């Protein structure tokens, strides 16, 4: 698979997960995600503020959520930075995706057939 670019910049993917995040720490799934672009995984120990999370999110094109993801800060709606897409890989997340983010035009979808009715 070929890396995806946004203009002249490689696509950047981000996951911010809490201690119970179901995103694997290594393996073929992460290897496949890295084929699309630069992948950053942050294991949030619960001390990160919403603004700190928002700063990280604004530096990436895609936010990946999964069971155990940190909640998406509402201030992303007013200033998304590079963020153009939120993809829920599987299951629910802590808290809801704030409606203001969707109203701001940032698409939020489930991944393939891993449907979570509470997300998208």
mmCIF file of C-alpha atoms in Angstrom:
data_model
loop_
_atom_site.group_PDB
_atom_site.id
_atom_site.type_symbol
_atom_site.label_atom_id
_atom_site.label_comp_id
_atom_site.label_asym_id
_atom_site.label_seq_id
_atom_site.Cartn_x
_atom_site.Cartn_y
_atom_site.Cartn_z
ATOM 1 C CA UNK A 1 0.000 0.000 0.000
ATOM 2 C CA UNK A 2 1.175 3.493 -0.772
ATOM 3 C CA UNK A 3 1.435 6.249 1.832
ATOM 4 C CA UNK A 4 -1.265 8.899 1.617
ATOM 5 C CA UNK A 5 -0.302 12.558 1.361
ATOM 6 C CA UNK A 6 -2.195 15.731 2.106
ATOM 7 C CA UNK A 7 -0.582 18.226 -0.181
ATOM 8 C CA UNK A 8 3.128 17.540 0.255
ATOM 9 C CA UNK A 9 2.796 16.206 3.830
ATOM 10 C CA UNK A 10 2.457 12.546 4.758
ATOM 11 C CA UNK A 11 -0.862 11.770 6.426
ATOM 12 C CA UNK A 12 -0.591 11.690 10.217
ATOM 13 C CA UNK A 13 -2.743 9.324 12.301
ATOM 14 C CA UNK A 14 -3.191 9.545 16.077
ATOM 15 C CA UNK A 15 -4.635 7.427 18.853
ATOM 16 C CA UNK A 16 -4.856 8.721 22.417
ATOM 17 C CA UNK A 17 -5.775 5.841 24.656
ATOM 18 C CA UNK A 18 -6.225 5.442 28.363
ATOM 19 C CA UNK A 19 -4.824 2.502 30.334
ATOM 20 C CA UNK A 20 -7.609 0.211 29.083
ATOM 21 C CA UNK A 21 -7.227 1.106 25.398
ATOM 22 C CA UNK A 22 -7.828 -1.896 23.170
ATOM 23 C CA UNK A 23 -5.445 -0.633 20.471
ATOM 24 C CA UNK A 24 -2.660 -3.210 20.276
ATOM 25 C CA UNK A 25 0.841 -2.080 21.238
ATOM 26 C CA UNK A 26 2.394 -3.850 18.240
ATOM 27 C CA UNK A 27 1.560 -6.287 15.500
ATOM 28 C CA UNK A 28 0.120 -6.530 11.995
ATOM 29 C CA UNK A 29 -2.789 -4.140 12.580
ATOM 30 C CA UNK A 30 -0.470 -1.284 13.560
ATOM 31 C CA UNK A 31 1.918 -2.222 10.750
ATOM 32 C CA UNK A 32 -0.971 -1.909 8.284
ATOM 33 C CA UNK A 33 -1.966 1.501 9.680
ATOM 34 C CA UNK A 34 1.634 2.689 9.252
ATOM 35 C CA UNK A 35 1.371 1.891 5.559
ATOM 36 C CA UNK A 36 -1.119 4.767 5.250
ATOM 37 C CA UNK A 37 1.069 7.332 6.989
ATOM 38 C CA UNK A 38 2.798 8.323 10.192
ATOM 39 C CA UNK A 39 1.116 6.725 13.227
ATOM 40 C CA UNK A 40 1.433 8.163 16.727
ATOM 41 C CA UNK A 41 0.036 6.303 19.734
ATOM 42 C CA UNK A 42 -0.174 8.106 23.065
ATOM 43 C CA UNK A 43 -0.997 6.111 26.171
ATOM 44 C CA UNK A 44 -2.737 8.683 28.355
ATOM 45 C CA UNK A 45 -2.374 7.923 32.035
ATOM 46 C CA UNK A 46 -5.391 10.087 32.829
ATOM 47 C CA UNK A 47 -3.384 13.195 33.692
ATOM 48 C CA UNK A 48 -3.537 14.822 30.256
ATOM 49 C CA UNK A 49 -5.814 17.853 30.137
ATOM 50 C CA UNK A 50 -8.329 18.419 27.368
ATOM 51 C CA UNK A 51 -6.143 21.218 26.010
ATOM 52 C CA UNK A 52 -3.063 18.961 25.936
ATOM 53 C CA UNK A 53 -5.054 16.317 24.053
ATOM 54 C CA UNK A 54 -6.427 18.969 21.689
ATOM 55 C CA UNK A 55 -2.882 20.164 20.901
ATOM 56 C CA UNK A 56 -1.876 16.640 19.864
ATOM 57 C CA UNK A 57 -5.072 16.076 17.871
ATOM 58 C CA UNK A 58 -4.640 19.353 15.946
ATOM 59 C CA UNK A 59 -1.257 18.130 14.658
ATOM 60 C CA UNK A 60 -2.796 15.050 12.977
ATOM 61 C CA UNK A 61 -5.110 14.408 10.031
ATOM 62 C CA UNK A 62 -6.934 11.381 11.454
ATOM 63 C CA UNK A 63 -7.921 10.547 15.025
ATOM 64 C CA UNK A 64 -8.397 6.817 15.637
ATOM 65 C CA UNK A 65 -10.735 5.869 18.468
ATOM 66 C CA UNK A 66 -11.429 2.443 19.959
ATOM 67 C CA UNK A 67 -12.567 0.995 23.287
ATOM 68 C CA UNK A 68 -10.543 2.778 25.960
ATOM 69 C CA UNK A 69 -9.805 5.917 23.936
ATOM 70 C CA UNK A 70 -9.575 9.176 25.800
ATOM 71 C CA UNK A 71 -12.640 11.396 25.256
ATOM 72 C CA UNK A 72 -12.373 13.813 22.325
ATOM 73 C CA UNK A 73 -12.120 17.386 23.671
ATOM 74 C CA UNK A 74 -14.932 19.672 22.558
ATOM 75 C CA UNK A 75 -12.548 22.533 21.740
ATOM 76 C CA UNK A 76 -11.534 20.590 18.605
ATOM 77 C CA UNK A 77 -14.782 21.836 17.009
ATOM 78 C CA UNK A 78 -13.682 25.478 17.148
ATOM 79 C CA UNK A 79 -10.079 24.786 16.140
ATOM 80 C CA UNK A 80 -9.458 21.382 14.519
ATOM 81 C CA UNK A 81 -6.000 22.226 13.184
ATOM 82 C CA UNK A 82 -5.034 19.494 10.657
ATOM 83 C CA UNK A 83 -7.761 17.113 11.866
ATOM 84 C CA UNK A 84 -10.090 16.176 9.037
ATOM 85 C CA UNK A 85 -11.478 12.786 10.097
ATOM 86 C CA UNK A 86 -12.289 10.732 13.217
ATOM 87 C CA UNK A 87 -12.426 6.976 12.629
ATOM 88 C CA UNK A 88 -13.776 4.679 15.320
ATOM 89 C CA UNK A 89 -12.017 1.352 14.863
ATOM 90 C CA UNK A 90 -14.158 -0.727 17.190
ATOM 91 C CA UNK A 91 -16.490 -0.471 20.164
ATOM 92 C CA UNK A 92 -17.476 2.579 22.134
ATOM 93 C CA UNK A 93 -15.321 5.330 23.584
ATOM 94 C CA UNK A 94 -15.385 7.083 26.934
ATOM 95 C CA UNK A 95 -17.824 9.933 26.664
ATOM 96 C CA UNK A 96 -19.411 10.867 23.372
ATOM 97 C CA UNK A 97 -17.962 12.572 20.335
ATOM 98 C CA UNK A 98 -19.275 16.091 20.987
ATOM 99 C CA UNK A 99 -21.994 16.999 18.483
ATOM 100 C CA UNK A 100 -20.226 20.335 17.928
ATOM 101 C CA UNK A 101 -17.346 18.442 16.250
ATOM 102 C CA UNK A 102 -19.716 16.842 13.753
ATOM 103 C CA UNK A 103 -21.508 20.167 13.224
ATOM 104 C CA UNK A 104 -18.089 21.738 12.494
ATOM 105 C CA UNK A 105 -17.834 19.409 9.489
ATOM 106 C CA UNK A 106 -15.399 16.803 10.823
ATOM 107 C CA UNK A 107 -16.612 13.384 9.633
ATOM 108 C CA UNK A 108 -16.927 10.684 12.299
ATOM 109 C CA UNK A 109 -17.365 7.121 11.078
ATOM 110 C CA UNK A 110 -17.037 3.532 12.152
ATOM 111 C CA UNK A 111 -14.404 1.290 10.600
ATOM 112 C CA UNK A 112 -15.782 -1.139 8.025
ATOM 113 C CA UNK A 113 -18.097 -3.689 9.602
ATOM 114 C CA UNK A 114 -17.031 -2.898 13.194
ATOM 115 C CA UNK A 115 -20.218 -0.947 13.793
ATOM 116 C CA UNK A 116 -20.768 0.756 17.123
ATOM 117 C CA UNK A 117 -24.203 2.346 17.090
ATOM 118 C CA UNK A 118 -23.239 4.653 19.947
ATOM 119 C CA UNK A 119 -20.494 6.310 17.900
ATOM 120 C CA UNK A 120 -21.413 7.031 14.307
#
